[in-house]
JSON list of C-alpha atoms in Angstrom, two decimals:
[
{"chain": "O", "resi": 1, "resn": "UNK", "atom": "CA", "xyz": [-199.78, -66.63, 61.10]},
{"chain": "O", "resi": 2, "resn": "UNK", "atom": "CA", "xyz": [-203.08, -67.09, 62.07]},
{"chain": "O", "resi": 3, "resn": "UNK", "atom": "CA", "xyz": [-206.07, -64.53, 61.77]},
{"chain": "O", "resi": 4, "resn": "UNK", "atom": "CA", "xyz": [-207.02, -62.86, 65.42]},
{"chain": "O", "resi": 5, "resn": "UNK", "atom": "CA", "xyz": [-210.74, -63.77, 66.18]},
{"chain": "O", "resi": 6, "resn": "UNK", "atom": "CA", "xyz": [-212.99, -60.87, 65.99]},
{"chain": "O", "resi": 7, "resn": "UNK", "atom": "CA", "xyz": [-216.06, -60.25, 67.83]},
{"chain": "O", "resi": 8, "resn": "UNK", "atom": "CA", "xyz": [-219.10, -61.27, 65.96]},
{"chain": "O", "resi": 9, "resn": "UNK", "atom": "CA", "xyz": [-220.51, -58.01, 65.91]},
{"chain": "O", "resi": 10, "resn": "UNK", "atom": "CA", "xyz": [-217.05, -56.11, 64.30]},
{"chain": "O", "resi": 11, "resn": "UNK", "atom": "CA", "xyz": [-218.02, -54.53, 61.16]},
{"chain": "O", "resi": 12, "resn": "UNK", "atom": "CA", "xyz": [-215.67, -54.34, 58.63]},
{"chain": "O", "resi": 13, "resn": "UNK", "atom": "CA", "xyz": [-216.58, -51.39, 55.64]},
{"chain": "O", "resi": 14, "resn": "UNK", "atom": "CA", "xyz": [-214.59, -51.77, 52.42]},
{"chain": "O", "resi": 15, "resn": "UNK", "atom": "CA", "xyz": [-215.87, -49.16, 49.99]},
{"chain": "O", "resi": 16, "resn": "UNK", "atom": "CA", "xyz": [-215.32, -49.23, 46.16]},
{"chain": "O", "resi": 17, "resn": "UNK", "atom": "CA", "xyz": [-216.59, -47.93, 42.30]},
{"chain": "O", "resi": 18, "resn": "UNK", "atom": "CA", "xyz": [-219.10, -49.97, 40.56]},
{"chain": "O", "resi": 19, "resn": "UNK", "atom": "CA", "xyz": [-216.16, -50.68, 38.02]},
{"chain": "O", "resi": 20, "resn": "UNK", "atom": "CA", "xyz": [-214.01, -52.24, 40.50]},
{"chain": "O", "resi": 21, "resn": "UNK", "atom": "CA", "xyz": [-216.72, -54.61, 41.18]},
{"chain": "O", "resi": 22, "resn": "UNK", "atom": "CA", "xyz": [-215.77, -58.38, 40.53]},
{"chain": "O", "resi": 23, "resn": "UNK", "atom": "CA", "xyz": [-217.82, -61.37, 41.93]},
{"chain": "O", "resi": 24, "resn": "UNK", "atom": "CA", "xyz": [-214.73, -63.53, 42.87]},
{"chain": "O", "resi": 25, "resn": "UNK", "atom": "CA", "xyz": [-212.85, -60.63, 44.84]},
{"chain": "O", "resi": 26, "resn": "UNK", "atom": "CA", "xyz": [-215.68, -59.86, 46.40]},
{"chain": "O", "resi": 27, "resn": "UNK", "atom": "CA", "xyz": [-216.63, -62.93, 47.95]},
{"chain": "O", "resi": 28, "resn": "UNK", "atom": "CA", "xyz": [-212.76, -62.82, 48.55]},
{"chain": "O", "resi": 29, "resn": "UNK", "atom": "CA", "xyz": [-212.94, -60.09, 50.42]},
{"chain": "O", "resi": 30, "resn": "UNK", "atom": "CA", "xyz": [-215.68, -61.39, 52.17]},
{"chain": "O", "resi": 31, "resn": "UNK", "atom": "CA", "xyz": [-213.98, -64.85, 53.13]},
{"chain": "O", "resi": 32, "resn": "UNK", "atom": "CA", "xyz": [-211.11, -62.72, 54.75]},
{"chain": "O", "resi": 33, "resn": "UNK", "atom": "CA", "xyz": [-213.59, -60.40, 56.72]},
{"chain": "O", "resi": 34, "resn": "UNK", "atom": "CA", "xyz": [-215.14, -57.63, 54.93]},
{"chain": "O", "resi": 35, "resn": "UNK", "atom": "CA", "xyz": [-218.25, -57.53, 56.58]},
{"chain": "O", "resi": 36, "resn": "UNK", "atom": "CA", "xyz": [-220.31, -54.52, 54.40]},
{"chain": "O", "resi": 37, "resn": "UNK", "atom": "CA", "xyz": [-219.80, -53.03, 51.05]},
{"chain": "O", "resi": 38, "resn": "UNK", "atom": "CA", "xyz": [-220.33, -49.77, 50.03]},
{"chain": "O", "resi": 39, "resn": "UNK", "atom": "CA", "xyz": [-220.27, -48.55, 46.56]},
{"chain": "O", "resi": 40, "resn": "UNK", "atom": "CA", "xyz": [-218.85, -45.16, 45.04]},
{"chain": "O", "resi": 41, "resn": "UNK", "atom": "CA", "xyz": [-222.66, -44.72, 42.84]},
{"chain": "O", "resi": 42, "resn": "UNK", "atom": "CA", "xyz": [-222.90, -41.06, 42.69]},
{"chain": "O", "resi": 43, "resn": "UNK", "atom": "CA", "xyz": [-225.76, -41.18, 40.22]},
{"chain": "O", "resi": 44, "resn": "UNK", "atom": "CA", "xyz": [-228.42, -43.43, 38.66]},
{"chain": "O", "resi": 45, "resn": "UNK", "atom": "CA", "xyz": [-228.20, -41.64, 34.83]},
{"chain": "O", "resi": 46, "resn": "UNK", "atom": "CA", "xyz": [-225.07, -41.55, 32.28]},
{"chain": "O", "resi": 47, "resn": "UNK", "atom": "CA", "xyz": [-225.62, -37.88, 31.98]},
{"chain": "O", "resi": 48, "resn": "UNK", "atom": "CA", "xyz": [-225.07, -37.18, 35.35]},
{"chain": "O", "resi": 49, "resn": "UNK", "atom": "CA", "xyz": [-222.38, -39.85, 35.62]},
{"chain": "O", "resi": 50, "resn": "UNK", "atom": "CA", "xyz": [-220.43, -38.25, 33.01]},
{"chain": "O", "resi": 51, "resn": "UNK", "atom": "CA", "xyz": [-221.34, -34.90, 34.82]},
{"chain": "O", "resi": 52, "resn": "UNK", "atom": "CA", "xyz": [-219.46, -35.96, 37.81]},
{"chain": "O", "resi": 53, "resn": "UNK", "atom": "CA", "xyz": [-216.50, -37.06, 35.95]},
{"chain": "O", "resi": 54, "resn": "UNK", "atom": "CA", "xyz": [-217.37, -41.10, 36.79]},
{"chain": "O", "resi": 55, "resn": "UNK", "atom": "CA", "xyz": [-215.98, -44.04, 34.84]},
{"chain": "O", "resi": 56, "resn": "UNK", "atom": "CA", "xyz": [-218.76, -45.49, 34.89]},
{"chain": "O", "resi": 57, "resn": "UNK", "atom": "CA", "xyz": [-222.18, -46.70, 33.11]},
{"chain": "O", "resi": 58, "resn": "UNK", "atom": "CA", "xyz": [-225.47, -46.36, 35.66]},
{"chain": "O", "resi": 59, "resn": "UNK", "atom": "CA", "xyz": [-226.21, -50.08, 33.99]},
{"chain": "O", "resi": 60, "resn": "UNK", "atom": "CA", "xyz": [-222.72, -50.93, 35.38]},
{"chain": "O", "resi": 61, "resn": "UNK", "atom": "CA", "xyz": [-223.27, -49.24, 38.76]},
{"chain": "O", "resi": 62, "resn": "UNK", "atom": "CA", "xyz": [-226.79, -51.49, 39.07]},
{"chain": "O", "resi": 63, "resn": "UNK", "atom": "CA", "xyz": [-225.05, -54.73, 38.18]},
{"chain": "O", "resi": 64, "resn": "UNK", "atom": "CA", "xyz": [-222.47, -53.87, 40.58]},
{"chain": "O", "resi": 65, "resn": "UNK", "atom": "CA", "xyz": [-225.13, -53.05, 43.40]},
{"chain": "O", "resi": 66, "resn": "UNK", "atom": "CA", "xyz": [-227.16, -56.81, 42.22]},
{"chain": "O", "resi": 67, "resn": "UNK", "atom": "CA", "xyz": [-223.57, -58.38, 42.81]},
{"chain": "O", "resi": 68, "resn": "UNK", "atom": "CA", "xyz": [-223.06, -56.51, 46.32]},
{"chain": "O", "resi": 69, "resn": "UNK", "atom": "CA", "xyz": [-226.12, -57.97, 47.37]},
{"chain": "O", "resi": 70, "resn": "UNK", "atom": "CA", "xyz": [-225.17, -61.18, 46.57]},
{"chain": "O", "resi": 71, "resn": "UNK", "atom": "CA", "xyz": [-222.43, -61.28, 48.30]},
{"chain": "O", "resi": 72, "resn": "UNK", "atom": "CA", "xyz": [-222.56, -59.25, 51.27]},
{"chain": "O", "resi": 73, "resn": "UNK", "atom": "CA", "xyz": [-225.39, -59.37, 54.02]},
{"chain": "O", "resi": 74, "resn": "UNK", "atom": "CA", "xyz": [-224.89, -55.78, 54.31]},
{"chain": "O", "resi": 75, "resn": "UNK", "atom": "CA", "xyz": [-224.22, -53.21, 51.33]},
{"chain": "O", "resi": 76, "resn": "UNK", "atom": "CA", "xyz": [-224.49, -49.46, 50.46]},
{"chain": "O", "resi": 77, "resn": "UNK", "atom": "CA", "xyz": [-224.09, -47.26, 48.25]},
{"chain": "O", "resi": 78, "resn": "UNK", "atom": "CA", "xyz": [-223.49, -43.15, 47.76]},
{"chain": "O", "resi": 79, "resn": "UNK", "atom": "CA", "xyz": [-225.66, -40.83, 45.65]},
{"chain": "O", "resi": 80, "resn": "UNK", "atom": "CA", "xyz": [-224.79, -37.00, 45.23]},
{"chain": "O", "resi": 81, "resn": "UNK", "atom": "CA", "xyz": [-227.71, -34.77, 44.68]},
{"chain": "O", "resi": 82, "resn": "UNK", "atom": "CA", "xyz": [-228.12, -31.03, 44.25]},
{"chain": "O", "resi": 83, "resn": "UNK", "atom": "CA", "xyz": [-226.19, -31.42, 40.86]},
{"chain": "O", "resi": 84, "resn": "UNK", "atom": "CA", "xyz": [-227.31, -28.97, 37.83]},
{"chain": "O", "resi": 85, "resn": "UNK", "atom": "CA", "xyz": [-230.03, -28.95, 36.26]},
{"chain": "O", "resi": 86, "resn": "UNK", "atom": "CA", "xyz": [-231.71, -31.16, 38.95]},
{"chain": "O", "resi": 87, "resn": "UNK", "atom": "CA", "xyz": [-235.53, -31.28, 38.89]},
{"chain": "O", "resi": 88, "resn": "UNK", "atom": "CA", "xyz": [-236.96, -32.33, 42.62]},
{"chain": "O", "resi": 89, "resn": "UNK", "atom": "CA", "xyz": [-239.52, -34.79, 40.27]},
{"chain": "O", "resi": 90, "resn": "UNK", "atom": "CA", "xyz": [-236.33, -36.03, 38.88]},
{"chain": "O", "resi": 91, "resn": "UNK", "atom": "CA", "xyz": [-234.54, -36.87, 42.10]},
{"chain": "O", "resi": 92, "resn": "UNK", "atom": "CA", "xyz": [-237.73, -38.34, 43.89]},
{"chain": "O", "resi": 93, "resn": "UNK", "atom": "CA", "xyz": [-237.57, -40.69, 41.30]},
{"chain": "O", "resi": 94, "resn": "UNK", "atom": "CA", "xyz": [-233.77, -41.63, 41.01]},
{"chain": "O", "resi": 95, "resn": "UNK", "atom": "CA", "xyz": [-234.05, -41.91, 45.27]},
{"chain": "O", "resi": 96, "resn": "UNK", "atom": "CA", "xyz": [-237.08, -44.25, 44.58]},
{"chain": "O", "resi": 97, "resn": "UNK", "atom": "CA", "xyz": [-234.96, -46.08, 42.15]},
{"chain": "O", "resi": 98, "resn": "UNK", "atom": "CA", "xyz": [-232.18, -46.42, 44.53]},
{"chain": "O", "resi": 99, "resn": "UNK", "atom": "CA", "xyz": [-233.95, -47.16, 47.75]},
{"chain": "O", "resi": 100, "resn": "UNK", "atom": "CA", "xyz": [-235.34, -50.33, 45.62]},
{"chain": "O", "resi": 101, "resn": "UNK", "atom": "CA", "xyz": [-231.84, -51.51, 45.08]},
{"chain": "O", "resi": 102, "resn": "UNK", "atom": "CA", "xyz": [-229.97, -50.54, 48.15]},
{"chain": "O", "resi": 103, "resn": "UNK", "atom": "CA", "xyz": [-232.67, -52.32, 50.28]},
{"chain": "O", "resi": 104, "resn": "UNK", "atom": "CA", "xyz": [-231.35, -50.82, 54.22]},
{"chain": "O", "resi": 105, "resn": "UNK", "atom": "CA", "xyz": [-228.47, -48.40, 53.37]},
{"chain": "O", "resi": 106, "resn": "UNK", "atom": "CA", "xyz": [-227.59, -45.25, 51.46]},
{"chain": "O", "resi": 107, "resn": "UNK", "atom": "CA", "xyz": [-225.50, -41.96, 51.82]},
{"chain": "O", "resi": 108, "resn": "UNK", "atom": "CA", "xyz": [-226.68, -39.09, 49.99]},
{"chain": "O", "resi": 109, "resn": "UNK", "atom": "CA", "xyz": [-224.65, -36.30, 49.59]},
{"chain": "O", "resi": 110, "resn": "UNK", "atom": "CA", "xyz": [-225.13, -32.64, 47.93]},
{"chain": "O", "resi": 111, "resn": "UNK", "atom": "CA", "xyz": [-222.87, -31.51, 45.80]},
{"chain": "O", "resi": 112, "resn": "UNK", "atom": "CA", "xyz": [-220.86, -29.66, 46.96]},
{"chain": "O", "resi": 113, "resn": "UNK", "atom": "CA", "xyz": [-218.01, -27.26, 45.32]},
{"chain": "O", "resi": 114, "resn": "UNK", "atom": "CA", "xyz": [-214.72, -27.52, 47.01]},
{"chain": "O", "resi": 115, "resn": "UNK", "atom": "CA", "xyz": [-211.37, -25.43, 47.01]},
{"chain": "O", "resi": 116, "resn": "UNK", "atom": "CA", "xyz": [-208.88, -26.38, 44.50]},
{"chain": "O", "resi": 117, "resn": "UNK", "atom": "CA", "xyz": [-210.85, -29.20, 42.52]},
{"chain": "O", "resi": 118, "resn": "UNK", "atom": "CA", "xyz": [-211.59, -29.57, 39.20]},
{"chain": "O", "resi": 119, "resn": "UNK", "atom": "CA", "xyz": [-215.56, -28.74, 40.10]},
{"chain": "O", "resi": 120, "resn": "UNK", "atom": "CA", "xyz": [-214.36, -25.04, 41.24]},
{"chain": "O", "resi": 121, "resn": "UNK", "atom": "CA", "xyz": [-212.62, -24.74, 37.86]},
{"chain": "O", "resi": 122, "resn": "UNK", "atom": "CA", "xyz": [-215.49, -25.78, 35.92]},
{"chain": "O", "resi": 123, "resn": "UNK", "atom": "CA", "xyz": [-217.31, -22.91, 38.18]},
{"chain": "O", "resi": 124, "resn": "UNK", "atom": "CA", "xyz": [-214.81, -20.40, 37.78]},
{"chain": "O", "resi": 125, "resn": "UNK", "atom": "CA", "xyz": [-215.21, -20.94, 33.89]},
{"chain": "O", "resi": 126, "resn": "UNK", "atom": "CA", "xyz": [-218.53, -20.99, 33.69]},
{"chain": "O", "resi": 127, "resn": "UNK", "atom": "CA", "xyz": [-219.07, -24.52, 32.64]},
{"chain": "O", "resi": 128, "resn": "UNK", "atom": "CA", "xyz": [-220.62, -25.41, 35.90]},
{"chain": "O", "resi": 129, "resn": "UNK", "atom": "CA", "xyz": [-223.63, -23.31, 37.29]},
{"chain": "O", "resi": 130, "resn": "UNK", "atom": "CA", "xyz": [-224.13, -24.99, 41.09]},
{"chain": "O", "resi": 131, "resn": "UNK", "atom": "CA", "xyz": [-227.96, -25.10, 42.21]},
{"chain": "O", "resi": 132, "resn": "UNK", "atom": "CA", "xyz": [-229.05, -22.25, 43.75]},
{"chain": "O", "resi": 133, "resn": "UNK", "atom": "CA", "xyz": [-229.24, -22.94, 47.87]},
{"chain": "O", "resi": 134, "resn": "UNK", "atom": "CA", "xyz": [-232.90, -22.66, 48.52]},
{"chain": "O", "resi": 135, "resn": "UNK", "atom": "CA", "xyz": [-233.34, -25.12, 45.08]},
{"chain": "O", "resi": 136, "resn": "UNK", "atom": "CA", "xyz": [-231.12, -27.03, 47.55]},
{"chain": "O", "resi": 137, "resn": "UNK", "atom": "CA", "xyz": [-232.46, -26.69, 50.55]},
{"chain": "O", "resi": 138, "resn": "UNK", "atom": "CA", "xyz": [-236.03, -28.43, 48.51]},
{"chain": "O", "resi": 139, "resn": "UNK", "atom": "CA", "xyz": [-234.28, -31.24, 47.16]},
{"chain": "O", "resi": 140, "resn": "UNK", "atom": "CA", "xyz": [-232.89, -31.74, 50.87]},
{"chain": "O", "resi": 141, "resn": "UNK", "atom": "CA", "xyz": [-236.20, -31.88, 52.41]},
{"chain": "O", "resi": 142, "resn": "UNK", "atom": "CA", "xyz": [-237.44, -34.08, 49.61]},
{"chain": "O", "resi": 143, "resn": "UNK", "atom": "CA", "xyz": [-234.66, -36.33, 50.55]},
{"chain": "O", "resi": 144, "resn": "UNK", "atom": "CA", "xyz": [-235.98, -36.54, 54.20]},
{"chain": "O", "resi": 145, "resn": "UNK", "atom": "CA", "xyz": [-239.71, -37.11, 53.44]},
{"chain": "O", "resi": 146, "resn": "UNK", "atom": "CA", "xyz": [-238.88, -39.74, 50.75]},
{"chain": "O", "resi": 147, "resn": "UNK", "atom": "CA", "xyz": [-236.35, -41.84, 52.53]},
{"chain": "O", "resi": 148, "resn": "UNK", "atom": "CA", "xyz": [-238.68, -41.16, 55.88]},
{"chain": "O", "resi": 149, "resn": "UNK", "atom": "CA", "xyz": [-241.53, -42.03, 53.79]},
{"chain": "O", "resi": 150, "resn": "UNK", "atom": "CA", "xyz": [-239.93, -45.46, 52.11]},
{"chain": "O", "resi": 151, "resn": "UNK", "atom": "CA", "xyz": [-238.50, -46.88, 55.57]},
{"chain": "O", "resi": 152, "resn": "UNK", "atom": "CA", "xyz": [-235.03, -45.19, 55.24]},
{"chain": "O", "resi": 153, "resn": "UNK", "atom": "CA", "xyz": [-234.85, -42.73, 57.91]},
{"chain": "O", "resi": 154, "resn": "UNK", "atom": "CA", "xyz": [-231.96, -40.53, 58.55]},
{"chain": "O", "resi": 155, "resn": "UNK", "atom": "CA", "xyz": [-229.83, -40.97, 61.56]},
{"chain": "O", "resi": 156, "resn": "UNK", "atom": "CA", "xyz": [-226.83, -39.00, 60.39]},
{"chain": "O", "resi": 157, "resn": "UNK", "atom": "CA", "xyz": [-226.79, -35.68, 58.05]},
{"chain": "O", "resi": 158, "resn": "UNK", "atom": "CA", "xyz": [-226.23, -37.56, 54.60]},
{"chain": "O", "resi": 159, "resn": "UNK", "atom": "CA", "xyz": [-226.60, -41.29, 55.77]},
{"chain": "O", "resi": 160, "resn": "UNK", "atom": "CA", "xyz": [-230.50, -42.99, 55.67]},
{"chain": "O", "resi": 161, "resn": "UNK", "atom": "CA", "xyz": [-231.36, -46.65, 57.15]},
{"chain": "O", "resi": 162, "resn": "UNK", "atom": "CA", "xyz": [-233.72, -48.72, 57.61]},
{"chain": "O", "resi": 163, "resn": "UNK", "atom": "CA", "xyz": [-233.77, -49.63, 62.11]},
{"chain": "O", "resi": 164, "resn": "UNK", "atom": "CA", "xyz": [-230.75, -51.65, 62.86]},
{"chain": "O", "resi": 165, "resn": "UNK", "atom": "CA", "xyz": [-228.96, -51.28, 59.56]},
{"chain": "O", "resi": 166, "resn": "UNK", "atom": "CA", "xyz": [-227.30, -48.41, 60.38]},
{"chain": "O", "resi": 167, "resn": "UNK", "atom": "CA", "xyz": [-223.12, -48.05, 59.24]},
{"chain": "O", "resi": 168, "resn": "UNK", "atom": "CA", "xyz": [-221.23, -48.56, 62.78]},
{"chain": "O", "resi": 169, "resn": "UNK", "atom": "CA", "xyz": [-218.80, -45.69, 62.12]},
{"chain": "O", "resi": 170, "resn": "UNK", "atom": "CA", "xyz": [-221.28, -43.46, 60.97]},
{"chain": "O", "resi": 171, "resn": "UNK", "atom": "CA", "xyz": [-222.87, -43.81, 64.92]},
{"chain": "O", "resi": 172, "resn": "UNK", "atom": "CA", "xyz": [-219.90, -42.16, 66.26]}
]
């Protein structure tokens, strides 16, 4: 059965965690279409990592992005901000940090506490004190003026880009 041809300007989004990354699927993945990667980050520090319940190492989360970028023209990757304990200095840096690696694409994300996850039982117990919304609100703006600052403007709530890198599905 042979493969329907696809407009040359489809994109094709297959999103995974840095510990699902392997060089030969990707470029599989690539070979049968997958146009643009995007990769489940969350967080550029162990502590935070482990915070947010990930499986993975922020060293394995950068080799993972250097292997995207190998790969795939076009790559992201998510980072969730507003976590606790978060210093503005600290996230300035750790969106530097990122916006050197992802190059034209990231989603960025507060943290958010929803109903019936393991996040509003850590509240409920008191093992999990969410920012305060106006400490929010700062590391928001800061999010704005450094991505609008380093060429990664926002065109969608959480998503930045660089002009013309912008996710497809994100336009809608």
């Amino acid at each position: 059965c042979a493969l329907p041809i696809l407009s040359s300007n489809v994109e094709i989004t297959m999103e995974a965690n840095p510990t699902s990354v392997e060089a030969s699927r990707l470029r599989a993945y690539r070979d049968a279409g997958i146009n643009r990667l995007s990769l489940g980050v969350q967080a550029m520090n162990d502590h935070d990592l482990k915070t947010l319940g990930r499986l993975h190492s922020a060293d394995e989360a950068k080799a993972a992005i250097k292997i995207a970028a190998s790969i795939f023209d076009r790559y992201s990757f998510d980072l969730i901000y507003a976590r606790p304990n978060q210093t503005p200095e600290s996230w300035v840096n750790e969106l530097k940090e990122a916006i050197a690696l992802a190059a034209e694409h990231l989603s960025l994300y507060q943290l958010t506490i929803e109903e019936g996850t393991m996040f509003e039982r850590l509240v409920a117990a008191g093992k999990l004190i969410p920012m305060p919304d106006d400490d929010q609100r700062i590391l928001f703006d800061l999010t704005q003026e450094t991505c609008d600052k380093l060429g990664l403007p926002a065109y969608e709530i959480s998503n930045h880009a660089r002009l013309g890198a912008e996710c497809r599905h994100n336009l809608l």
